[in-house]
mmCIF file of C-alpha atoms in Angstrom:
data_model
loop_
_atom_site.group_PDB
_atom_site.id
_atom_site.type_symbol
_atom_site.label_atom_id
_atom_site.label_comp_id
_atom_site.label_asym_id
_atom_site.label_seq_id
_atom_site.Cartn_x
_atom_site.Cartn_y
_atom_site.Cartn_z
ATOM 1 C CA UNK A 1 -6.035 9.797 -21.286
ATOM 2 C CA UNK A 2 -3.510 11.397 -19.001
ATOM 3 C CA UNK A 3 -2.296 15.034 -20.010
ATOM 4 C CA UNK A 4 1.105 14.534 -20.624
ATOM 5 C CA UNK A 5 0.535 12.353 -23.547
ATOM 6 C CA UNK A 6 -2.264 14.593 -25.287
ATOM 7 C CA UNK A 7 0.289 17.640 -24.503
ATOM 8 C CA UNK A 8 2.556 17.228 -27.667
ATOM 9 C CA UNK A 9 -0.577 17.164 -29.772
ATOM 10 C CA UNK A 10 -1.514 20.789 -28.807
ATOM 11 C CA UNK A 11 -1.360 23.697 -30.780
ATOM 12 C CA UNK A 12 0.413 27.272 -29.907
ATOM 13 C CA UNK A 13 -1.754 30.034 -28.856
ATOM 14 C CA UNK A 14 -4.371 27.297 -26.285
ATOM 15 C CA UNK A 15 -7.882 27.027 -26.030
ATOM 16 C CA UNK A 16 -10.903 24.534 -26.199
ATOM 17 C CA UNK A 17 -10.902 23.852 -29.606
ATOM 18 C CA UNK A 18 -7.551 23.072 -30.132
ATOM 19 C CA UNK A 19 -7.626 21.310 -27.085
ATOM 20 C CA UNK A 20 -10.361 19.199 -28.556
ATOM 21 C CA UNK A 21 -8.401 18.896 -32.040
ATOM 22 C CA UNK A 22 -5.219 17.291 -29.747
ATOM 23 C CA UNK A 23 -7.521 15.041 -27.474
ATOM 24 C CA UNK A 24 -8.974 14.051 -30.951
ATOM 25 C CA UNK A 25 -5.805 13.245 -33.095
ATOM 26 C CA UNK A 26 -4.570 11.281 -29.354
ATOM 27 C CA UNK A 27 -7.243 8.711 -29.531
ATOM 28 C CA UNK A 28 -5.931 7.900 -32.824
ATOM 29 C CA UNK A 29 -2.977 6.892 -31.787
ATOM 30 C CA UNK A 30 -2.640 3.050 -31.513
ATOM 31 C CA UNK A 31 0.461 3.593 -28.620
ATOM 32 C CA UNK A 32 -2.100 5.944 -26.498
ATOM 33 C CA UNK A 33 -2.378 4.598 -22.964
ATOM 34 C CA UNK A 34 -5.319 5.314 -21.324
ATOM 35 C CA UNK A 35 -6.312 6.523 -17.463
ATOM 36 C CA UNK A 36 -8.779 3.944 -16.557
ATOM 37 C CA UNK A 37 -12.076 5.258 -14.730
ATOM 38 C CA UNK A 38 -12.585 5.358 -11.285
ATOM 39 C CA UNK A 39 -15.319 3.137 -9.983
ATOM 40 C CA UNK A 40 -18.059 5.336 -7.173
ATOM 41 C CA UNK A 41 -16.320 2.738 -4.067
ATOM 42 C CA UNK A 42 -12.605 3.660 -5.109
ATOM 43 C CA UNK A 43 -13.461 7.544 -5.053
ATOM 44 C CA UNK A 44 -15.241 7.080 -1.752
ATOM 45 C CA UNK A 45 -12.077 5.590 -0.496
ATOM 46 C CA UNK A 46 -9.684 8.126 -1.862
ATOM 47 C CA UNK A 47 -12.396 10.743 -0.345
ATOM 48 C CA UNK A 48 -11.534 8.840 3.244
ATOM 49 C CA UNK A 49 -7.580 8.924 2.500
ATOM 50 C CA UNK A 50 -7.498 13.001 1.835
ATOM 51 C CA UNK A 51 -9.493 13.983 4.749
ATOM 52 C CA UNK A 52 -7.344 11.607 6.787
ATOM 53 C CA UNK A 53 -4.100 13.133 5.517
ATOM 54 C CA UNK A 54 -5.849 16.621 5.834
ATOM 55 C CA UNK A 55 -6.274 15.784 9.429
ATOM 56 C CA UNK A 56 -2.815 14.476 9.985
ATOM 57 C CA UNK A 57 -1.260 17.712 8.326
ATOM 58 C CA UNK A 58 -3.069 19.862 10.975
ATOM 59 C CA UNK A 59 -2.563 17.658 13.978
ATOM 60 C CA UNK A 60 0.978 17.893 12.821
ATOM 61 C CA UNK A 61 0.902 21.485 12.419
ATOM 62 C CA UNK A 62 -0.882 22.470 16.076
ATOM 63 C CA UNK A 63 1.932 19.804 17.520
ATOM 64 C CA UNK A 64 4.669 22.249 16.298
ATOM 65 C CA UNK A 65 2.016 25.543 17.108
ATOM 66 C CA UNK A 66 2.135 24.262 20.801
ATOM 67 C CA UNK A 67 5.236 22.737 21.633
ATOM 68 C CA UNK A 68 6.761 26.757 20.198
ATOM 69 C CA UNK A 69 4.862 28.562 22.411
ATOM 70 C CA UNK A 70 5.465 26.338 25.237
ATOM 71 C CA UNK A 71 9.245 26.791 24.574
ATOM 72 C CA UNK A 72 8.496 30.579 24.349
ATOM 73 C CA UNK A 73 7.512 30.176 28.495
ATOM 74 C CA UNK A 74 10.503 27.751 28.737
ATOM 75 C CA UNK A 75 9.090 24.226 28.254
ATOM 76 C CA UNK A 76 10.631 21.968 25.996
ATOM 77 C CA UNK A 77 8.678 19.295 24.784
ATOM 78 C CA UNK A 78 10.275 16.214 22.760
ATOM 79 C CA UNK A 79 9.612 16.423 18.469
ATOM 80 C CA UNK A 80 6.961 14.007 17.818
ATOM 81 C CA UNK A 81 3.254 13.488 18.200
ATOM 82 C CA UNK A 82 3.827 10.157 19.946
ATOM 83 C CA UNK A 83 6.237 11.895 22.116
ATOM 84 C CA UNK A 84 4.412 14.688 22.639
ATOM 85 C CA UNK A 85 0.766 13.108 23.360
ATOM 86 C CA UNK A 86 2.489 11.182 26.113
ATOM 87 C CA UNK A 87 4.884 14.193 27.968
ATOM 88 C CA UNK A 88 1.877 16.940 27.673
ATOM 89 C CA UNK A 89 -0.094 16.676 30.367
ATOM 90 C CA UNK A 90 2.713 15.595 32.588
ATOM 91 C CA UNK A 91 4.613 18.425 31.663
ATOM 92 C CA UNK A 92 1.763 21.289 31.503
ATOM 93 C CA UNK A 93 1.542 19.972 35.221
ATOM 94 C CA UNK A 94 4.657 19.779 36.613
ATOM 95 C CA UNK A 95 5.546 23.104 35.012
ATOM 96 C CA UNK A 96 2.363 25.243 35.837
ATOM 97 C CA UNK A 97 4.306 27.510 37.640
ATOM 98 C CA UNK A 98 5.813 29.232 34.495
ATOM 99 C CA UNK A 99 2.741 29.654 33.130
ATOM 100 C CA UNK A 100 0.023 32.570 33.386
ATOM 101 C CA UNK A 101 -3.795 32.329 33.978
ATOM 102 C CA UNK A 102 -4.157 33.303 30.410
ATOM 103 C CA UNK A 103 -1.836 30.900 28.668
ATOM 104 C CA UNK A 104 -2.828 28.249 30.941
ATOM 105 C CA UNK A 105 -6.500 28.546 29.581
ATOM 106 C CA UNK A 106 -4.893 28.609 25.982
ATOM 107 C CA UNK A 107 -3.171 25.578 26.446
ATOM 108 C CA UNK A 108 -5.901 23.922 27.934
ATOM 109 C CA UNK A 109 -7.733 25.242 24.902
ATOM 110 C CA UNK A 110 -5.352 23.923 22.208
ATOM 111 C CA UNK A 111 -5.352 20.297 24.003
ATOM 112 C CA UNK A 112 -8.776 20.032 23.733
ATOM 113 C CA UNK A 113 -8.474 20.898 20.141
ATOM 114 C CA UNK A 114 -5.165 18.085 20.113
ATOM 115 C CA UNK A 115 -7.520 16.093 21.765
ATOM 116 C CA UNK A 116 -10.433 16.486 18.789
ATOM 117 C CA UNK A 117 -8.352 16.249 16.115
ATOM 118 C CA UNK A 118 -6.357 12.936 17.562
ATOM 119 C CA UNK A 119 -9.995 11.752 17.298
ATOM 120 C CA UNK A 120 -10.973 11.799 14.215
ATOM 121 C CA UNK A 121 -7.559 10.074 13.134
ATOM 122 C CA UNK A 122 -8.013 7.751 15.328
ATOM 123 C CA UNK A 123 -12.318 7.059 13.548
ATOM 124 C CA UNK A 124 -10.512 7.575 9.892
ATOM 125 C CA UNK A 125 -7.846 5.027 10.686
ATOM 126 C CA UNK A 126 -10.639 2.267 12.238
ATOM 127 C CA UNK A 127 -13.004 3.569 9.166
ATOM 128 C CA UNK A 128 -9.951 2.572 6.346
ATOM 129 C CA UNK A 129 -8.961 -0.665 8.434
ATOM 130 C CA UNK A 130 -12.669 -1.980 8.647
ATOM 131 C CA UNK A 131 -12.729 -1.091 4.754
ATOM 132 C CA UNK A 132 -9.434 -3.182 4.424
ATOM 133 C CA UNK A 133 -10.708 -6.504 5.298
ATOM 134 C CA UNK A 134 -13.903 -6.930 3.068
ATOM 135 C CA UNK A 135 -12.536 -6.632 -0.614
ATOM 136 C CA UNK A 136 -10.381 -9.710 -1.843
ATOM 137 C CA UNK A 137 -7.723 -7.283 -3.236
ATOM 138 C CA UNK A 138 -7.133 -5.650 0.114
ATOM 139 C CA UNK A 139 -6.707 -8.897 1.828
ATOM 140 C CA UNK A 140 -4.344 -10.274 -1.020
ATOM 141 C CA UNK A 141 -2.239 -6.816 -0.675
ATOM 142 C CA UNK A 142 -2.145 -7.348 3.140
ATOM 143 C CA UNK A 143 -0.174 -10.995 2.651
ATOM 144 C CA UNK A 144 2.666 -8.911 1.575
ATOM 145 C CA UNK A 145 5.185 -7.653 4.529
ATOM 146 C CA UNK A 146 5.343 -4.276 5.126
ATOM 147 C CA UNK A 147 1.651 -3.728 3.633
ATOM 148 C CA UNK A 148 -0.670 -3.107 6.757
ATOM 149 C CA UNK A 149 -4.954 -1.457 5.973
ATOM 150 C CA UNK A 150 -3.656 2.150 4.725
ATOM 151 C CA UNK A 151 -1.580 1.310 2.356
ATOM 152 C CA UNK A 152 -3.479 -1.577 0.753
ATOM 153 C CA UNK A 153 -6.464 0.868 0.823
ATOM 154 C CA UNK A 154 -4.784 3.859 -0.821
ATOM 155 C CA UNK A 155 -3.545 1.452 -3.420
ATOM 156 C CA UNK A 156 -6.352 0.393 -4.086
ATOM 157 C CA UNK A 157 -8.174 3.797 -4.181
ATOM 158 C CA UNK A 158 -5.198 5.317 -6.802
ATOM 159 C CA UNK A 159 -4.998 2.392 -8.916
ATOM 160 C CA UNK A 160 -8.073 0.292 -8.969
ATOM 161 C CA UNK A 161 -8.369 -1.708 -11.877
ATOM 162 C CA UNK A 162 -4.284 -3.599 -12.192
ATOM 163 C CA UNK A 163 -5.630 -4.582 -15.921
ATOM 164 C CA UNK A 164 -4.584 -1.313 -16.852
ATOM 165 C CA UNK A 165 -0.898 -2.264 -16.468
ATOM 166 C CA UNK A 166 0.398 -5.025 -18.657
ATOM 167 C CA UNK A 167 2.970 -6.068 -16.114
ATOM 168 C CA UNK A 168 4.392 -5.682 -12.763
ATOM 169 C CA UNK A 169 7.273 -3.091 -14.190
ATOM 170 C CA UNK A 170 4.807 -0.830 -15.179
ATOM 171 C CA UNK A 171 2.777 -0.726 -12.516
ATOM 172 C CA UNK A 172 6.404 0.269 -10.567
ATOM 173 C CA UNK A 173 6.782 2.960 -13.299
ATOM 174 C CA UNK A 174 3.410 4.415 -12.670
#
């Protein structure tokens, strides 16, 4: 059951047992909904969405470390990480001149670390869009425009089992 449905059921003054009494007089409800389970293949797959995302957040973040302390010596670098990836290199080089010995080693240092992290998206993404192609749900959720491997996989790692919903509008809801 999800939380916010057991939550009027519970008692002032919280703790296990009356936790257990509302969980209890829940079930008997004959309009409780009900979470279904996650199968082991679904969790795996939800596993391979948050470390992607995790990865993503700090590729994003070092993007916006770098390109402020390269405006700090006076290069500007476009916002972006498709931007960026392509004017780096060109622009670490044609602008060496402002830079020290020491923050030319950091740089060097932090693409290196651009280049790791860029990567592992890159193994994530093929991982999810190899994984998109096998199961007959995935394939049926690519058919519709605008639906490309990450999406139809992170729908089906969140939802899993559509029997769950009784129709379309609640599935929208959710």
């Amino acid at each position: 059951m999800a939380p916010q449905y057991v939550k009027p059921y519970v008692k002032p003054n919280k703790n296990d047992l009356r936790d257990a009494e509302a969980i209890a007089e829940a079930v008997t409800r004959p309009s409780m909904r009900f979470v279904s389970i996650k199968h082991v293949a679904q969790q795996d797959l939800q596993a391979l969405h948050r470390v992607r995302e995790r990865l993503m957040g700090a590729r994003t973040a070092l993007v916006n470390e770098m390109r402020g302390l390269l405006a700090e010596y006076g290069i500007v670098l476009p916002p972006g990480v498709n931007t960026f990836r392509t004017a780096l290199t060109e622009k670490l080089e044609v602008e060496q001149a402002k830079l020290t010995p020491l923050s030319q080693e950091l740089f060097s240092k932090l693409c290196e670390e651009f280049k790791k992290v860029e990567t592992e998206v890159v193994y994530y993404d093929e991982k999810l869009q190899a994984m998109a192609i096998t199961p007959p749900e995935s394939q049926r959720l690519l058919t519709i425009p605008g639906i490309g491997p990450i999406t139809a996989t992170a729908l089906i790692a969140a939802v899993g089992d559509m029997e769950g919903f009784t129709n379309g509008r609640q599935f929208a809801a959710w």
